[in-house]
CSV table of C-alpha atoms and ligand atoms in Angstrom, one decimal:
chain,number,residue,atom,x,y,z
A,1,MET,CA,-7.6,-20.6,14.4
A,2,THR,CA,-8.6,-18.0,14.6
A,3,GLY,CA,-8.2,-15.4,17.3
A,4,LEU,CA,-7.9,-12.9,14.4
A,5,ASN,CA,-11.7,-12.7,13.8
A,6,GLY,CA,-13.1,-9.2,14.3
A,7,ARG,CA,-9.5,-7.8,15.2
A,8,ASP,CA,-7.9,-4.6,13.8
A,9,PHE,CA,-4.6,-4.8,11.8
A,10,LEU,CA,-3.1,-1.3,12.2
A,11,SER,CA,0.3,-2.5,12.7
A,12,ILE,CA,2.3,-5.7,11.6
A,13,ILE,CA,2.9,-6.3,15.3
A,14,ASP,CA,-0.9,-6.2,16.1
A,15,ILE,CA,-0.6,-9.9,15.4
A,16,THR,CA,1.8,-12.5,17.0
A,17,SER,CA,4.5,-14.5,15.2
A,18,ALA,CA,2.3,-17.5,15.3
A,19,GLU,CA,-0.6,-15.5,13.7
A,20,LEU,CA,1.8,-14.3,11.1
A,21,GLU,CA,2.9,-17.7,10.3
A,22,TYR,CA,-0.8,-18.8,10.1
A,23,LEU,CA,-1.6,-15.8,7.6
A,24,LEU,CA,1.3,-16.6,5.4
A,25,THR,CA,0.3,-20.4,5.3
A,26,LEU,CA,-3.4,-19.3,4.7
A,27,ALA,CA,-2.2,-17.1,1.7
A,28,ALA,CA,-0.1,-19.8,0.1
A,29,GLN,CA,-3.0,-22.3,0.3
A,30,LEU,CA,-5.4,-19.9,-1.2
A,31,LYS,CA,-2.9,-19.0,-3.8
A,32,ALA,CA,-2.4,-22.6,-4.7
A,33,GLY,CA,-6.2,-23.4,-4.6
A,34,GLU,CA,-5.8,-25.9,-1.9
A,35,LEU,CA,-8.3,-24.0,0.0
A,36,THR,CA,-11.2,-21.9,-0.6
A,37,ALA,CA,-13.1,-19.4,1.6
A,38,ASP,CA,-16.4,-17.6,1.4
A,39,CYS,CA,-16.9,-14.1,2.1
A,40,SER,CA,-20.3,-13.6,0.5
A,41,GLY,CA,-22.7,-11.2,2.1
A,42,LYS,CA,-19.6,-9.3,3.5
A,43,VAL,CA,-18.8,-5.7,2.5
A,44,LEU,CA,-15.3,-4.1,2.5
A,45,GLY,CA,-14.9,-0.4,2.5
A,46,LEU,CA,-11.7,1.4,1.0
A,47,LEU,CA,-11.2,4.9,2.5
A,48,PHE,CA,-8.1,6.3,0.9
A,49,ARG,CA,-6.7,9.8,1.2
A,50,LYS,CA,-3.7,9.0,-1.1
A,51,SER,CA,-3.1,7.4,-4.3
A,52,SER,CA,-2.9,3.7,-4.7
A,53,THR,CA,-2.7,1.2,-7.4
A,54,ARG,CA,-1.7,-2.1,-5.6
A,55,THR,CA,-3.5,-1.8,-2.4
A,56,ARG,CA,-6.8,-0.5,-3.9
A,57,VAL,CA,-7.0,-3.0,-6.7
A,58,SER,CA,-5.6,-6.1,-4.7
A,59,PHE,CA,-7.9,-5.5,-1.9
A,60,SER,CA,-10.8,-5.1,-4.3
A,61,SER,CA,-9.8,-8.2,-6.4
A,62,ALA,CA,-9.3,-10.3,-3.2
A,63,MET,CA,-12.8,-9.4,-1.8
A,64,TRP,CA,-14.4,-10.0,-5.2
A,65,ARG,CA,-12.8,-13.4,-5.6
A,66,LEU,CA,-13.9,-14.3,-2.1
A,67,GLY,CA,-17.5,-13.6,-3.0
A,68,GLY,CA,-17.8,-10.3,-1.1
A,69,GLN,CA,-18.5,-6.8,-2.1
A,70,VAL,CA,-16.4,-3.7,-2.2
A,71,LEU,CA,-17.2,0.1,-1.8
A,72,ASP,CA,-14.4,2.4,-2.8
A,73,LEU,CA,-15.0,5.4,-0.8
A,74,ASN,CA,-13.3,8.2,-2.6
A,75,VAL,CA,-12.7,10.7,0.3
A,76,ASN,CA,-13.6,13.5,-2.1
A,77,LEU,CA,-17.1,12.1,-2.6
A,78,THR,CA,-17.8,11.8,1.1
A,79,GLN,CA,-18.3,14.3,3.8
A,80,VAL,CA,-14.9,13.4,5.2
A,81,SER,CA,-13.4,15.9,2.8
A,82,ARG,CA,-15.8,18.6,4.1
A,83,GLY,CA,-14.6,17.9,7.8
A,84,GLU,CA,-17.1,15.5,9.0
A,85,PRO,CA,-15.4,14.1,12.1
A,86,ILE,CA,-13.7,10.8,11.9
A,87,LYS,CA,-15.3,9.5,15.0
A,88,ASP,CA,-18.7,10.1,13.4
A,89,THR,CA,-17.9,8.8,10.0
A,90,ALA,CA,-16.5,5.7,11.7
A,91,ARG,CA,-19.7,4.9,13.7
A,92,VAL,CA,-21.9,5.5,10.6
A,93,LEU,CA,-19.8,3.4,8.3
A,94,ASP,CA,-19.9,0.6,11.1
A,95,GLY,CA,-23.5,0.4,10.2
A,96,TYR,CA,-23.0,-0.4,6.5
A,97,LEU,CA,-19.8,-2.2,6.2
A,98,ASP,CA,-18.1,-5.4,7.6
A,99,ILE,CA,-14.6,-4.4,7.4
A,100,LEU,CA,-12.8,-1.1,6.4
A,101,ALA,CA,-9.2,-0.5,4.9
A,102,VAL,CA,-8.1,3.0,5.5
A,103,ARG,CA,-5.1,4.9,3.8
A,104,THR,CA,-4.2,8.2,5.3
A,105,TYR,CA,-1.3,10.4,6.5
A,106,ASP,CA,-1.8,10.6,10.2
A,107,PRO,CA,-1.5,7.1,12.1
A,108,ALA,CA,-3.7,9.1,14.8
A,109,GLU,CA,-6.6,9.3,12.4
A,110,LEU,CA,-6.4,5.5,11.7
A,111,GLN,CA,-6.3,4.8,15.3
A,112,GLU,CA,-9.6,7.1,15.6
A,113,PHE,CA,-11.5,4.8,13.2
A,114,ALA,CA,-10.2,1.7,15.2
A,115,ASP,CA,-11.5,3.3,18.4
A,116,TYR,CA,-14.7,4.3,17.2
A,117,ALA,CA,-15.7,1.6,14.9
A,118,GLN,CA,-16.5,-2.0,15.9
A,119,MET,CA,-15.5,-3.7,12.6
A,120,PRO,CA,-11.9,-4.7,11.9
A,121,ILE,CA,-10.0,-1.8,10.5
A,122,ILE,CA,-7.0,-2.4,8.4
A,123,ASN,CA,-3.8,0.0,7.9
A,124,ALA,CA,-3.8,0.4,4.1
A,125,LEU,CA,-0.8,2.8,4.7
A,126,THR,CA,-0.1,5.6,6.9
A,127,ASP,CA,3.0,7.7,7.1
A,128,LEU,CA,4.2,5.4,10.0
A,129,GLU,CA,3.6,1.8,8.7
A,130,HIS,CA,2.5,-0.1,5.7
A,131,PRO,CA,1.8,-3.7,7.4
A,132,CYS,CA,-0.2,-5.2,4.5
A,133,GLN,CA,2.8,-4.8,2.2
A,134,ILE,CA,4.9,-6.8,4.6
A,135,LEU,CA,2.7,-9.8,4.5
A,136,ALA,CA,3.0,-9.9,0.7
A,137,ASP,CA,6.9,-9.5,1.1
A,138,PHE,CA,7.2,-12.4,3.5
A,139,LEU,CA,5.0,-14.5,1.2
A,140,THR,CA,7.3,-13.7,-1.7
A,141,MET,CA,10.5,-14.7,0.4
A,142,GLN,CA,8.8,-17.9,1.6
A,143,GLU,CA,8.3,-18.8,-2.1
A,144,ALA,CA,11.7,-17.9,-3.1
A,145,PHE,CA,13.8,-19.8,-0.4
A,146,GLU,CA,13.8,-23.3,0.8
A,147,ALA,CA,15.2,-22.1,4.0
A,148,PRO,CA,12.9,-20.9,6.7
A,149,LEU,CA,12.5,-17.2,7.1
A,150,THR,CA,14.4,-17.3,10.3
A,151,ASP,CA,17.6,-18.4,8.3
A,152,LEU,CA,17.4,-15.2,6.1
A,153,THR,CA,18.9,-11.7,6.2
A,154,LEU,CA,16.8,-8.8,4.6
A,155,THR,CA,18.6,-5.5,3.8
A,156,TYR,CA,16.4,-2.4,3.3
A,157,LEU,CA,18.2,0.6,1.5
A,158,GLY,CA,17.1,4.1,1.5
A,159,ASP,CA,14.7,6.2,3.3
A,160,GLY,CA,13.7,5.2,6.9
A,161,ASN,CA,10.1,5.6,6.0
A,162,ASN,CA,6.7,3.6,6.5
A,163,VAL,CA,7.9,0.5,4.5
A,164,ALA,CA,11.1,0.5,6.5
A,165,HIS,CA,9.2,0.7,9.9
A,166,SER,CA,6.9,-2.2,8.9
A,167,LEU,CA,9.8,-4.3,7.6
A,168,LEU,CA,11.9,-3.6,10.9
A,169,LEU,CA,8.9,-4.6,12.9
A,170,GLY,CA,7.9,-7.7,10.8
A,171,CYS,CA,11.3,-9.1,10.6
A,172,ALA,CA,11.7,-8.8,14.3
A,173,LEU,CA,8.2,-10.6,14.8
A,174,ALA,CA,9.2,-13.3,12.2
A,175,GLY,CA,12.8,-13.8,13.4
A,176,ILE,CA,14.4,-12.5,10.1
A,177,ASN,CA,17.7,-10.7,10.5
A,178,VAL,CA,17.2,-7.2,9.3
A,179,ARG,CA,19.8,-4.5,8.4
A,180,VAL,CA,18.5,-1.0,7.4
A,181,ALA,CA,20.8,1.4,5.5
A,182,THR,CA,19.8,5.0,5.4
A,183,PRO,CA,21.7,8.3,4.9
A,184,LYS,CA,22.5,10.1,8.2
A,185,GLY,CA,19.3,12.1,9.2
A,186,TYR,CA,16.8,9.7,7.5
A,187,GLU,CA,16.9,6.8,9.9
A,188,PRO,CA,13.7,4.9,10.8
A,189,ALA,CA,11.8,6.4,13.9
A,190,THR,CA,13.8,5.7,17.3
A,191,ALA,CA,10.7,4.1,18.9
A,192,ILE,CA,10.1,1.8,16.1
A,193,VAL,CA,13.8,0.6,16.2
A,194,ASP,CA,13.6,0.1,20.0
A,195,GLN,CA,10.3,-2.0,19.5
A,196,ALA,CA,12.0,-4.0,16.8
A,197,GLN,CA,14.9,-4.6,19.1
A,198,THR,CA,12.9,-5.5,22.0
A,199,LEU,CA,10.8,-7.9,19.9
A,200,ALA,CA,13.8,-9.4,18.2
A,201,GLY,CA,15.5,-10.3,21.5
A,202,ASP,CA,18.3,-12.8,20.8
A,203,ARG,CA,16.1,-14.5,18.1
A,204,CYS,CA,17.5,-12.3,15.3
A,205,THR,CA,19.6,-9.3,14.8
A,206,VAL,CA,18.3,-5.7,14.1
A,207,THR,CA,21.1,-3.5,12.4
A,208,LEU,CA,21.0,0.3,11.5
A,209,THR,CA,23.9,1.7,9.4
A,210,ASP,CA,24.7,4.3,6.8
A,211,ASP,CA,27.0,1.9,5.0
A,212,PRO,CA,25.0,0.4,2.1
A,213,LYS,CA,27.8,-1.9,1.0
A,214,ALA,CA,28.2,-3.4,4.4
A,215,ALA,CA,24.4,-3.7,4.8
A,216,ALA,CA,24.0,-5.6,1.5
A,217,ALA,CA,27.0,-8.0,2.1
A,218,GLY,CA,25.7,-11.6,2.3
A,219,ALA,CA,22.0,-10.4,2.3
A,220,HIS,CA,19.3,-12.9,1.0
A,221,VAL,CA,16.9,-9.9,0.2
A,222,LEU,CA,17.8,-6.4,-1.0
A,223,TYR,CA,14.9,-4.3,-0.7
A,224,THR,CA,14.2,-0.5,-1.5
A,225,ASP,CA,11.3,2.1,-1.6
A,226,VAL,CA,11.0,5.5,-3.0
A,227,TRP,CA,13.4,8.3,-1.7
A,228,ALA,CA,10.3,10.6,-1.2
A,229,SER,CA,7.1,9.1,-0.1
A,230,MET,CA,3.6,10.5,-0.9
A,231,GLY,CA,3.2,13.8,0.6
A,232,GLN,CA,7.0,14.6,0.4
A,233,GLU,CA,7.1,15.4,-3.3
A,234,ASP,CA,8.7,18.9,-2.9
A,235,LEU,CA,11.5,17.2,-1.2
A,236,ALA,CA,12.3,14.7,-4.0
A,237,GLU,CA,14.8,16.8,-6.0
A,238,LYS,CA,16.8,17.7,-3.0
A,239,ARG,CA,17.0,14.1,-1.8
A,240,ILE,CA,18.5,12.5,-4.9
A,241,PRO,CA,22.3,13.3,-4.2
A,242,ILE,CA,21.7,12.4,-0.6
A,243,PHE,CA,20.5,9.0,-1.4
A,244,GLU,CA,22.3,8.1,-4.5
A,245,PRO,CA,24.8,5.9,-2.7
A,246,TYR,CA,21.9,3.9,-1.4
A,247,GLN,CA,20.6,3.0,-5.0
A,248,LEU,CA,19.7,-0.8,-5.4
A,249,ASN,CA,22.0,-1.7,-8.3
A,250,ASP,CA,24.4,-4.5,-9.6
A,251,ALA,CA,27.1,-3.3,-7.4
A,252,LEU,CA,25.3,-4.1,-4.2
A,253,LEU,CA,23.8,-7.2,-5.7
A,254,ALA,CA,27.4,-8.4,-6.5
A,255,VAL,CA,28.2,-8.4,-2.7
A,256,ALA,CA,24.8,-9.9,-1.6
A,257,ASP,CA,24.3,-13.7,-1.3
A,258,PRO,CA,24.4,-15.2,-4.8
A,259,THR,CA,20.8,-16.4,-4.3
A,260,ALA,CA,19.6,-13.0,-3.2
A,261,ILE,CA,16.3,-11.5,-4.5
A,262,VAL,CA,15.3,-7.9,-5.2
A,263,LEU,CA,12.2,-6.5,-3.8
A,264,HIS,CA,10.5,-3.3,-4.0
A,265,CYS,CA,6.9,-2.3,-2.7
A,266,LEU,CA,6.3,-0.2,-6.0
A,267,PRO,CA,5.7,2.3,-7.3
A,268,ALA,CA,9.5,2.4,-8.4
A,269,HIS,CA,11.5,5.4,-9.9
A,270,ARG,CA,14.0,3.7,-12.3
A,271,GLY,CA,17.5,5.5,-12.1
A,272,GLU,CA,16.7,6.6,-8.6
A,273,GLU,CA,16.4,4.2,-5.8
A,274,ILE,CA,16.7,1.1,-8.3
A,275,THR,CA,18.3,0.6,-11.6
A,276,GLU,CA,16.4,-0.7,-14.5
A,277,ALA,CA,18.9,-3.9,-14.4
A,278,ALA,CA,17.9,-4.6,-10.9
A,279,ILE,CA,14.3,-4.4,-11.2
A,280,GLU,CA,14.0,-6.0,-14.6
A,281,GLY,CA,17.0,-8.5,-13.9
A,282,PRO,CA,16.8,-12.3,-13.1
A,283,GLN,CA,17.1,-11.7,-9.2
A,284,SER,CA,14.0,-9.4,-9.3
A,285,ARG,CA,10.7,-10.7,-7.6
A,286,VAL,CA,8.9,-7.5,-7.7
A,287,TRP,CA,6.0,-8.6,-9.9
A,288,GLN,CA,5.4,-11.7,-7.9
A,289,GLU,CA,5.5,-9.5,-4.9
A,290,ALA,CA,3.0,-7.3,-6.3
A,291,GLU,CA,0.7,-10.2,-7.1
A,292,ASN,CA,1.1,-11.5,-3.7
A,293,ARG,CA,-0.6,-8.5,-2.3
A,294,MET,CA,-3.9,-9.9,-3.6
A,295,HIS,CA,-3.1,-13.4,-2.1
A,296,ALA,CA,-1.8,-12.2,1.2
A,297,GLN,CA,-4.8,-9.8,1.8
A,298,LYS,CA,-7.2,-12.5,0.8
A,299,ALA,CA,-5.9,-14.3,3.9
A,300,LEU,CA,-6.1,-11.3,5.9
A,301,LEU,CA,-9.6,-10.6,5.0
A,302,VAL,CA,-10.6,-14.2,5.5
A,303,ALA,CA,-9.0,-14.2,9.0
A,304,LEU,CA,-10.4,-10.9,10.3
A,305,LEU,CA,-14.0,-11.7,8.9
A,306,GLY,CA,-13.8,-15.1,10.7
A,307,ALA,CA,-14.2,-17.0,7.1
A,308,ASP,CA,-11.5,-19.4,7.9
B,1,CP,N1,2.9,-0.8,-2.7
B,1,CP,C1,1.7,-0.3,-2.5
B,1,CP,O1,1.2,0.1,-1.5
B,1,CP,O2,1.3,0.4,-3.9
B,1,CP,P1,0.1,1.3,-3.9
B,1,CP,O3,0.5,2.7,-3.4
B,1,CP,O4,0.0,1.4,-5.5
B,1,CP,O5,-1.2,0.9,-3.3
B,2,NVA,N1,6.9,4.8,1.2
B,2,NVA,C1,6.0,4.9,0.1
B,2,NVA,C2,5.4,3.8,-0.1
B,2,NVA,C3,4.3,3.5,-1.2
B,2,NVA,C4,3.6,2.2,-1.2
B,2,NVA,C5,4.8,6.0,0.3
B,2,NVA,O1,4.4,6.3,1.4
B,2,NVA,O2,4.7,6.9,-0.8
């Protein structure tokens, strides 16, 4: 490979299933030390409008370990916060950086960066998708199961949000059976579900339900995320009783496959979307999943920068 050199990564379906497989293999090899890559002389920019621990630090650490440099472009310290147009900012940054990861609210803003910058633009989370997270999730699943990903069923419980969207699309791309259980009115966007169903074809199933127990039955992965995402803080209290039946807990783990693992993109709210027992229990792989953000993004940086 790779045809990934110079490309943007705005959605998990900006890559083909073969490219996804390639990135996961590359990530595993980099993690195991079987392969090294060199990004010295390259500069990664991080332009984040929202808080971040994992994405910011894992991208920084990945780039440093590859020999590259990182510029954390705190939005408040740039002219972006004073309204400089994105199309101007994108073209200016293009002259200074080799690759840029953007975390923002509106996916249209991310698209504008991609439209105006020549360098690869990475989606570090928008309100619509979180594709970097899914690379780490699949790497963790690959490590946890001997069976190929195509033999697995992943169940997502909770809000039909950005993470749910990328999981739906990513599972369909990888051929993983995916079930999404949400309260009525909190389903994933119809356009995303339609895309996932088209992509899945007859290779895997895409199921939406409001029944958490049916969704969890026999699943190999139980996955959840916060009930109120960044920017929805004022809705958090109101949502608790609505989402309570979708909590990832021992009752749902009891009906899942006996080998099932627990994933959560983090940050977690114990006692809300996940119990202390589930996140700290023997089936949890959340800390490995968090570490894998760095390994997966190392592979992504190497491939997009053509250093593989
Ligand atoms: N999972 C994730 O993206 O975490 P951060 O918001 O801390 O980056
Ligand atoms: N859905 C969450 C994911 C955080 C990584 C949010 O957008 O806040």
